[in-house]
PDB file of C-alpha atoms in Angstrom:
ATOM      1  CA  MET A   1       6.128  61.073 -62.368  1.00 94.00           C
ATOM      2  CA  ALA A   2       5.468  57.566 -61.125  1.00 93.00           C
ATOM      3  CA  SER A   3       8.543  58.298 -58.002  1.00 95.00           C
ATOM      4  CA  ARG A   4       5.837  61.160 -57.374  1.00 97.00           C
ATOM      5  CA  GLU A   5       2.778  59.114 -57.522  1.00 96.00           C
ATOM      6  CA  LYS A   6       4.585  56.052 -55.323  1.00 97.00           C
ATOM      7  CA  GLN A   7       5.515  58.319 -52.996  1.00 97.00           C
ATOM      8  CA  LYS A   8       2.169  59.857 -52.362  1.00 97.00           C
ATOM      9  CA  GLY A   9       0.899  56.037 -52.293  1.00 97.00           C
ATOM     10  CA  ASN A  10       3.118  55.642 -49.290  1.00 98.00           C
ATOM     11  CA  GLU A  11       1.933  58.848 -47.589  1.00 98.00           C
ATOM     12  CA  CYS A  12      -1.556  57.949 -47.564  1.00 97.00           C
ATOM     13  CA  PHE A  13      -0.667  54.176 -46.937  1.00 98.00           C
ATOM     14  CA  ASN A  14       1.345  55.533 -43.660  1.00 97.00           C
ATOM     15  CA  SER A  15      -1.368  57.398 -42.714  1.00 97.00           C
ATOM     16  CA  GLY A  16      -4.367  54.583 -43.009  1.00 97.00           C
ATOM     17  CA  GLU A  17      -5.784  55.825 -46.618  1.00 98.00           C
ATOM     18  CA  TYR A  18      -5.596  52.763 -48.262  1.00 98.00           C
ATOM     19  CA  ASP A  19      -7.978  53.576 -50.976  1.00 97.00           C
ATOM     20  CA  GLU A  20      -5.943  56.261 -51.860  1.00 98.00           C
ATOM     21  CA  ALA A  21      -2.711  54.654 -51.568  1.00 98.00           C
ATOM     22  CA  PHE A  22      -4.016  52.140 -53.796  1.00 98.00           C
ATOM     23  CA  ILE A  23      -4.672  54.600 -56.437  1.00 98.00           C
ATOM     24  CA  CYS A  24      -1.532  56.493 -56.274  1.00 97.00           C
ATOM     25  CA  TYR A  25       0.012  53.274 -56.716  1.00 98.00           C
ATOM     26  CA  SER A  26      -1.883  52.366 -59.397  1.00 97.00           C
ATOM     27  CA  LYS A  27      -1.093  55.393 -61.089  1.00 97.00           C
ATOM     28  CA  SER A  28       2.732  55.072 -60.655  1.00 98.00           C
ATOM     29  CA  ILE A  29       2.063  51.589 -62.322  1.00 98.00           C
ATOM     30  CA  ALA A  30       0.645  53.362 -65.342  1.00 96.00           C
ATOM     31  CA  TYR A  31       3.718  55.458 -65.454  1.00 96.00           C
ATOM     32  CA  ASP A  32       6.188  52.901 -64.648  1.00 96.00           C
ATOM     33  CA  ALA A  33       5.239  49.390 -64.704  1.00 96.00           C
ATOM     34  CA  SER A  34       8.671  48.032 -64.459  1.00 97.00           C
ATOM     35  CA  ASN A  35       9.315  48.329 -60.316  1.00 97.00           C
ATOM     36  CA  ALA A  36       8.995  45.771 -58.116  1.00 97.00           C
ATOM     37  CA  VAL A  37       8.345  47.658 -55.492  1.00 97.00           C
ATOM     38  CA  VAL A  38       5.250  49.742 -56.523  1.00 98.00           C
ATOM     39  CA  TYR A  39       3.614  46.410 -57.204  1.00 98.00           C
ATOM     40  CA  ALA A  40       4.103  44.752 -53.603  1.00 98.00           C
ATOM     41  CA  ASN A  41       3.335  48.119 -51.789  1.00 98.00           C
ATOM     42  CA  GLN A  42       0.016  47.915 -54.103  1.00 98.00           C
ATOM     43  CA  ALA A  43      -0.861  44.277 -52.891  1.00 98.00           C
ATOM     44  CA  MET A  44       0.177  45.335 -49.416  1.00 97.00           C
ATOM     45  CA  ALA A  45      -3.257  48.165 -49.638  1.00 98.00           C
ATOM     46  CA  SER A  46      -5.049  45.687 -51.322  1.00 97.00           C
ATOM     47  CA  ILE A  47      -4.651  43.331 -48.225  1.00 97.00           C
ATOM     48  CA  ARG A  48      -5.773  45.909 -46.075  1.00 96.00           C
ATOM     49  CA  LEU A  49      -8.698  46.720 -48.187  1.00 97.00           C
ATOM     50  CA  ALA A  50      -9.338  42.978 -48.432  1.00 96.00           C
ATOM     51  CA  ASN A  51      -8.767  42.095 -52.078  1.00 97.00           C
ATOM     52  CA  PHE A  52      -7.208  39.281 -51.902  1.00 97.00           C
ATOM     53  CA  ASN A  53      -6.994  38.638 -55.454  1.00 97.00           C
ATOM     54  CA  LYS A  54      -5.739  41.789 -56.976  1.00 97.00           C
ATOM     55  CA  ALA A  55      -3.511  41.365 -54.025  1.00 98.00           C
ATOM     56  CA  LEU A  56      -1.913  37.932 -55.352  1.00 97.00           C
ATOM     57  CA  ALA A  57      -2.103  39.369 -58.821  1.00 97.00           C
ATOM     58  CA  ASP A  58       0.054  42.077 -57.818  1.00 98.00           C
ATOM     59  CA  CYS A  59       2.582  40.433 -55.531  1.00 97.00           C
ATOM     60  CA  SER A  60       2.966  37.696 -58.849  1.00 96.00           C
ATOM     61  CA  ASP A  61       3.468  41.120 -60.945  1.00 97.00           C
ATOM     62  CA  SER A  62       5.965  42.075 -58.590  1.00 98.00           C
ATOM     63  CA  LEU A  63       7.483  38.836 -58.435  1.00 97.00           C
ATOM     64  CA  LYS A  64       8.042  38.771 -62.502  1.00 97.00           C
ATOM     65  CA  ILE A  65      10.318  41.566 -62.457  1.00 97.00           C
ATOM     66  CA  ASP A  66      12.176  40.568 -59.421  1.00 96.00           C
ATOM     67  CA  PRO A  67      12.072  37.181 -58.266  1.00 93.00           C
ATOM     68  CA  THR A  68      14.165  37.227 -54.920  1.00 90.00           C
ATOM     69  CA  TYR A  69      12.032  40.499 -53.842  1.00 95.00           C
ATOM     70  CA  THR A  70      11.251  39.291 -50.511  1.00 95.00           C
ATOM     71  CA  LYS A  71       8.633  41.635 -50.099  1.00 95.00           C
ATOM     72  CA  ALA A  72       6.543  40.512 -52.394  1.00 97.00           C
ATOM     73  CA  LEU A  73       7.315  36.907 -51.315  1.00 96.00           C
ATOM     74  CA  ALA A  74       5.902  37.457 -47.663  1.00 96.00           C
ATOM     75  CA  CYS A  75       2.981  39.404 -48.962  1.00 97.00           C
ATOM     76  CA  ARG A  76       1.997  36.721 -50.794  1.00 97.00           C
ATOM     77  CA  GLY A  77       2.740  34.361 -48.010  1.00 97.00           C
ATOM     78  CA  MET A  78      -0.291  36.391 -46.017  1.00 96.00           C
ATOM     79  CA  VAL A  79      -2.419  36.812 -48.713  1.00 97.00           C
ATOM     80  CA  HIS A  80      -2.143  33.012 -49.008  1.00 97.00           C
ATOM     81  CA  HIS A  81      -2.727  32.958 -45.330  1.00 96.00           C
ATOM     82  CA  LYS A  82      -5.714  34.920 -44.762  1.00 95.00           C
ATOM     83  CA  CYS A  83      -7.200  32.829 -47.348  1.00 96.00           C
ATOM     84  CA  GLY A  84      -6.312  29.621 -45.107  1.00 95.00           C
ATOM     85  CA  ARG A  85      -3.839  27.956 -47.575  1.00 96.00           C
ATOM     86  CA  TYR A  86      -1.015  27.380 -45.183  1.00 96.00           C
ATOM     87  CA  ASN A  87       0.738  25.162 -47.146  1.00 95.00           C
ATOM     88  CA  GLU A  88       1.308  28.006 -49.644  1.00 97.00           C
ATOM     89  CA  ALA A  89       2.133  30.545 -47.022  1.00 97.00           C
ATOM     90  CA  CYS A  90       4.916  28.089 -45.446  1.00 96.00           C
ATOM     91  CA  GLU A  91       6.608  27.679 -48.725  1.00 96.00           C
ATOM     92  CA  ASP A  92       6.581  31.743 -49.419  1.00 96.00           C
ATOM     93  CA  PHE A  93       7.998  32.550 -45.658  1.00 96.00           C
ATOM     94  CA  LYS A  94       9.849  29.825 -46.402  1.00 96.00           C
ATOM     95  CA  ALA A  95      11.484  30.887 -49.907  1.00 95.00           C
ATOM     96  CA  CYS A  96      11.870  34.566 -47.795  1.00 96.00           C
ATOM     97  CA  ILE A  97      14.199  32.785 -45.192  1.00 96.00           C
ATOM     98  CA  ASP A  98      16.136  31.504 -47.369  1.00 94.00           C
ATOM     99  CA  CYS A  99      16.966  34.821 -49.523  1.00 92.00           C
ATOM    100  CA  ASP A 100      17.020  36.554 -45.764  1.00 93.00           C
ATOM    101  CA  PRO A 101      18.269  33.842 -43.281  1.00 93.00           C
ATOM    102  CA  ASP A 102      18.704  36.617 -40.749  1.00 94.00           C
ATOM    103  CA  ASN A 103      14.965  38.212 -40.904  1.00 94.00           C
ATOM    104  CA  ASN A 104      13.155  36.650 -37.483  1.00 95.00           C
ATOM    105  CA  GLY A 105       9.422  38.617 -38.992  1.00 95.00           C
ATOM    106  CA  TYR A 106       9.875  35.974 -41.720  1.00 95.00           C
ATOM    107  CA  ARG A 107      10.401  33.439 -39.062  1.00 94.00           C
ATOM    108  CA  LYS A 108       7.636  34.581 -36.989  1.00 96.00           C
ATOM    109  CA  LEU A 109       5.245  34.265 -39.981  1.00 94.00           C
ATOM    110  CA  LEU A 110       6.697  30.988 -40.895  1.00 95.00           C
ATOM    111  CA  GLU A 111       5.357  30.013 -37.067  1.00 95.00           C
ATOM    112  CA  THR A 112       2.124  31.047 -37.408  1.00 95.00           C
ATOM    113  CA  SER A 113       1.100  29.477 -40.789  1.00 96.00           C
ATOM    114  CA  GLU A 114       2.698  25.963 -39.325  1.00 95.00           C
ATOM    115  CA  LYS A 115       0.715  26.284 -36.511  1.00 93.00           C
ATOM    116  CA  ARG A 116      -2.473  26.798 -38.376  1.00 91.00           C
ATOM    117  CA  ARG A 117      -1.702  24.312 -40.831  1.00 88.00           C
ATOM    118  CA  ALA A 118      -1.450  21.846 -37.793  1.00 86.00           C
ATOM    119  CA  ASP A 119      -4.815  22.875 -36.338  1.00 83.00           C
TER     120      ASP A 119
END
């Protein structure tokens, strides 16, 4: 059941139905609260819905389950960036790069936050 709801959430997210994606991810978590990926996915849906506090909480829950899950770290960095907390965003993006040094996407996110921090 949890994986089915996660899959439905992914389909909704990919089609831009963020409210429905959030609901599906919530159902998936209700069935199985031990999946770091689902929390990170729900956080991304929350970002798209501009619910940054919920996104931050979901990232924290994801990272409690898997402290090295770079998608959750990057998501948390995006929340910090969107909320103007550029130092925290940079810390998260640096941690992503430490875990995945070949990922240019994380480097670009770090550069963007460093530029905003310097402004």
